[in-house]
């Protein structure tokens, strides 16, 4: 059974390329969102298994969006992502509701499946 995923990022070219990559690697990207409000609406509507949230969503904190998503959809697994190294956000990742963190250059179906185990 494929993992149903929503990607949340304000970078449209990244969303396109990441969705294509993950779909080819067995992660079913069912929707994308560009900001927190769109993410909340999308997750409520499509009910994914996992949501990948960019740490930096323009004017919004991805960590704040992740907390909102966790409150509104507590069964959804959250994974934080960024172009920056995990070390830059270690305390926030550990304190947040997500199961882990993936650096965008290392994003893959295998990386997501490893965090879901």
PDB file of C-alpha atoms in Angstrom:
ATOM      1  CA  UNK A   1       0.000   0.000   0.000  1.00  0.00           C
ATOM      2  CA  UNK A   2       1.403   3.371  -0.998  1.00  0.00           C
ATOM      3  CA  UNK A   3       1.990   6.084   1.560  1.00  0.00           C
ATOM      4  CA  UNK A   4      -0.327   9.056   0.878  1.00  0.00           C
ATOM      5  CA  UNK A   5       1.588  12.322   1.282  1.00  0.00           C
ATOM      6  CA  UNK A   6       1.013  16.074   1.243  1.00  0.00           C
ATOM      7  CA  UNK A   7       3.956  18.436   0.670  1.00  0.00           C
ATOM      8  CA  UNK A   8       3.890  21.908   2.247  1.00  0.00           C
ATOM      9  CA  UNK A   9       6.392  24.402   0.830  1.00  0.00           C
ATOM     10  CA  UNK A  10       6.233  27.937  -0.552  1.00  0.00           C
ATOM     11  CA  UNK A  11       8.674  27.079  -3.358  1.00  0.00           C
ATOM     12  CA  UNK A  12       6.546  25.962  -6.340  1.00  0.00           C
ATOM     13  CA  UNK A  13       9.443  24.541  -8.425  1.00  0.00           C
ATOM     14  CA  UNK A  14      10.536  22.478  -5.416  1.00  0.00           C
ATOM     15  CA  UNK A  15       6.983  21.193  -4.914  1.00  0.00           C
ATOM     16  CA  UNK A  16       6.827  20.061  -8.535  1.00  0.00           C
ATOM     17  CA  UNK A  17      10.199  18.311  -8.519  1.00  0.00           C
ATOM     18  CA  UNK A  18       9.734  16.734  -5.068  1.00  0.00           C
ATOM     19  CA  UNK A  19       6.249  15.461  -5.954  1.00  0.00           C
ATOM     20  CA  UNK A  20       7.581  13.898  -9.159  1.00  0.00           C
ATOM     21  CA  UNK A  21      10.518  12.295  -7.371  1.00  0.00           C
ATOM     22  CA  UNK A  22       8.441  10.887  -4.522  1.00  0.00           C
ATOM     23  CA  UNK A  23       5.709   9.610  -6.838  1.00  0.00           C
ATOM     24  CA  UNK A  24       8.351   7.717  -8.844  1.00  0.00           C
ATOM     25  CA  UNK A  25       9.687   6.235  -5.596  1.00  0.00           C
ATOM     26  CA  UNK A  26       6.381   4.869  -4.318  1.00  0.00           C
ATOM     27  CA  UNK A  27       5.204   7.771  -2.167  1.00  0.00           C
ATOM     28  CA  UNK A  28       1.787   8.900  -3.440  1.00  0.00           C
ATOM     29  CA  UNK A  29       1.847  12.714  -3.312  1.00  0.00           C
ATOM     30  CA  UNK A  30      -1.892  13.392  -3.236  1.00  0.00           C
ATOM     31  CA  UNK A  31      -1.653  17.191  -2.850  1.00  0.00           C
ATOM     32  CA  UNK A  32       0.646  20.127  -2.257  1.00  0.00           C
ATOM     33  CA  UNK A  33       0.162  23.335  -0.282  1.00  0.00           C
ATOM     34  CA  UNK A  34       2.027  26.635  -0.323  1.00  0.00           C
ATOM     35  CA  UNK A  35       1.209  27.990   3.143  1.00  0.00           C
ATOM     36  CA  UNK A  36      -0.280  27.092   6.502  1.00  0.00           C
ATOM     37  CA  UNK A  37      -3.909  27.883   5.702  1.00  0.00           C
ATOM     38  CA  UNK A  38      -3.784  25.884   2.491  1.00  0.00           C
ATOM     39  CA  UNK A  39      -2.055  23.028   4.344  1.00  0.00           C
ATOM     40  CA  UNK A  40      -4.761  22.865   7.011  1.00  0.00           C
ATOM     41  CA  UNK A  41      -7.511  22.848   4.388  1.00  0.00           C
ATOM     42  CA  UNK A  42      -5.744  20.316   2.186  1.00  0.00           C
ATOM     43  CA  UNK A  43      -4.947  17.893   5.006  1.00  0.00           C
ATOM     44  CA  UNK A  44      -8.551  18.028   6.252  1.00  0.00           C
ATOM     45  CA  UNK A  45      -9.798  17.344   2.733  1.00  0.00           C
ATOM     46  CA  UNK A  46      -7.423  14.611   1.490  1.00  0.00           C
ATOM     47  CA  UNK A  47      -6.533  12.925   4.818  1.00  0.00           C
ATOM     48  CA  UNK A  48      -2.962  11.859   3.997  1.00  0.00           C
ATOM     49  CA  UNK A  49      -0.807   9.442   5.967  1.00  0.00           C
ATOM     50  CA  UNK A  50       2.119  11.858   6.150  1.00  0.00           C
ATOM     51  CA  UNK A  51       2.730  15.581   5.676  1.00  0.00           C
ATOM     52  CA  UNK A  52       6.154  16.999   4.865  1.00  0.00           C
ATOM     53  CA  UNK A  53       6.409  20.593   6.073  1.00  0.00           C
ATOM     54  CA  UNK A  54       9.166  23.010   5.092  1.00  0.00           C
ATOM     55  CA  UNK A  55      10.719  24.692   8.123  1.00  0.00           C
ATOM     56  CA  UNK A  56      10.623  28.090   6.398  1.00  0.00           C
ATOM     57  CA  UNK A  57       7.300  28.950   4.753  1.00  0.00           C
ATOM     58  CA  UNK A  58       8.054  32.547   3.843  1.00  0.00           C
ATOM     59  CA  UNK A  59       6.509  34.693   6.570  1.00  0.00           C
ATOM     60  CA  UNK A  60       5.295  31.599   8.447  1.00  0.00           C
ATOM     61  CA  UNK A  61       7.181  29.186  10.651  1.00  0.00           C
ATOM     62  CA  UNK A  62       6.873  25.624   9.426  1.00  0.00           C
ATOM     63  CA  UNK A  63       7.100  24.535  13.066  1.00  0.00           C
ATOM     64  CA  UNK A  64       4.009  26.623  13.916  1.00  0.00           C
ATOM     65  CA  UNK A  65       2.182  25.152  10.915  1.00  0.00           C
ATOM     66  CA  UNK A  66       3.178  21.644  12.037  1.00  0.00           C
ATOM     67  CA  UNK A  67       1.740  22.305  15.507  1.00  0.00           C
ATOM     68  CA  UNK A  68      -1.532  23.523  13.938  1.00  0.00           C
ATOM     69  CA  UNK A  69      -1.675  20.451  11.700  1.00  0.00           C
ATOM     70  CA  UNK A  70      -1.047  18.185  14.687  1.00  0.00           C
ATOM     71  CA  UNK A  71      -3.911  19.808  16.609  1.00  0.00           C
ATOM     72  CA  UNK A  72      -6.321  19.553  13.678  1.00  0.00           C
ATOM     73  CA  UNK A  73      -5.235  16.104  12.415  1.00  0.00           C
ATOM     74  CA  UNK A  74      -3.443  14.278  15.252  1.00  0.00           C
ATOM     75  CA  UNK A  75      -3.273  10.954  13.393  1.00  0.00           C
ATOM     76  CA  UNK A  76      -1.292  12.410  10.490  1.00  0.00           C
ATOM     77  CA  UNK A  77       2.460  11.824  10.686  1.00  0.00           C
ATOM     78  CA  UNK A  78       4.491  15.016  10.313  1.00  0.00           C
ATOM     79  CA  UNK A  79       8.018  15.263   8.935  1.00  0.00           C
ATOM     80  CA  UNK A  80       9.919  18.541   8.834  1.00  0.00           C
ATOM     81  CA  UNK A  81      12.214  19.381   5.919  1.00  0.00           C
ATOM     82  CA  UNK A  82      14.657  22.122   4.975  1.00  0.00           C
ATOM     83  CA  UNK A  83      17.578  23.028   2.759  1.00  0.00           C
ATOM     84  CA  UNK A  84      19.468  23.625   6.001  1.00  0.00           C
ATOM     85  CA  UNK A  85      21.074  20.882   8.076  1.00  0.00           C
ATOM     86  CA  UNK A  86      19.127  19.209  10.870  1.00  0.00           C
ATOM     87  CA  UNK A  87      21.685  20.563  13.354  1.00  0.00           C
ATOM     88  CA  UNK A  88      20.380  24.070  12.623  1.00  0.00           C
ATOM     89  CA  UNK A  89      16.955  23.080  14.004  1.00  0.00           C
ATOM     90  CA  UNK A  90      17.727  20.179  16.349  1.00  0.00           C
ATOM     91  CA  UNK A  91      15.926  21.599  19.414  1.00  0.00           C
ATOM     92  CA  UNK A  92      12.861  22.682  17.435  1.00  0.00           C
ATOM     93  CA  UNK A  93      12.623  19.318  15.646  1.00  0.00           C
ATOM     94  CA  UNK A  94      12.883  17.438  18.940  1.00  0.00           C
ATOM     95  CA  UNK A  95      10.284  19.674  20.641  1.00  0.00           C
ATOM     96  CA  UNK A  96       7.841  19.572  17.735  1.00  0.00           C
ATOM     97  CA  UNK A  97       5.097  17.085  16.888  1.00  0.00           C
ATOM     98  CA  UNK A  98       6.949  15.603  13.915  1.00  0.00           C
ATOM     99  CA  UNK A  99       8.586  12.184  13.788  1.00  0.00           C
ATOM    100  CA  UNK A 100      11.743  13.567  12.255  1.00  0.00           C
ATOM    101  CA  UNK A 101      13.528  15.749   9.759  1.00  0.00           C
ATOM    102  CA  UNK A 102      14.861  15.314   6.253  1.00  0.00           C
ATOM    103  CA  UNK A 103      17.239  17.636   4.444  1.00  0.00           C
ATOM    104  CA  UNK A 104      15.746  18.504   1.045  1.00  0.00           C
ATOM    105  CA  UNK A 105      18.809  17.280  -0.896  1.00  0.00           C
ATOM    106  CA  UNK A 106      18.333  13.877   0.811  1.00  0.00           C
ATOM    107  CA  UNK A 107      14.568  13.714   0.255  1.00  0.00           C
ATOM    108  CA  UNK A 108      13.541  10.328  -1.118  1.00  0.00           C
ATOM    109  CA  UNK A 109      10.913   7.676  -0.735  1.00  0.00           C
ATOM    110  CA  UNK A 110      13.380   5.623   1.294  1.00  0.00           C
ATOM    111  CA  UNK A 111      14.096   8.557   3.633  1.00  0.00           C
ATOM    112  CA  UNK A 112      10.368   8.989   4.301  1.00  0.00           C
ATOM    113  CA  UNK A 113       9.780   5.264   4.814  1.00  0.00           C
ATOM    114  CA  UNK A 114      12.742   5.128   7.259  1.00  0.00           C
ATOM    115  CA  UNK A 115      11.203   7.913   9.351  1.00  0.00           C
ATOM    116  CA  UNK A 116       7.809   6.183   9.327  1.00  0.00           C
ATOM    117  CA  UNK A 117       9.255   2.986  10.831  1.00  0.00           C
TER     118      UNK A 117
END
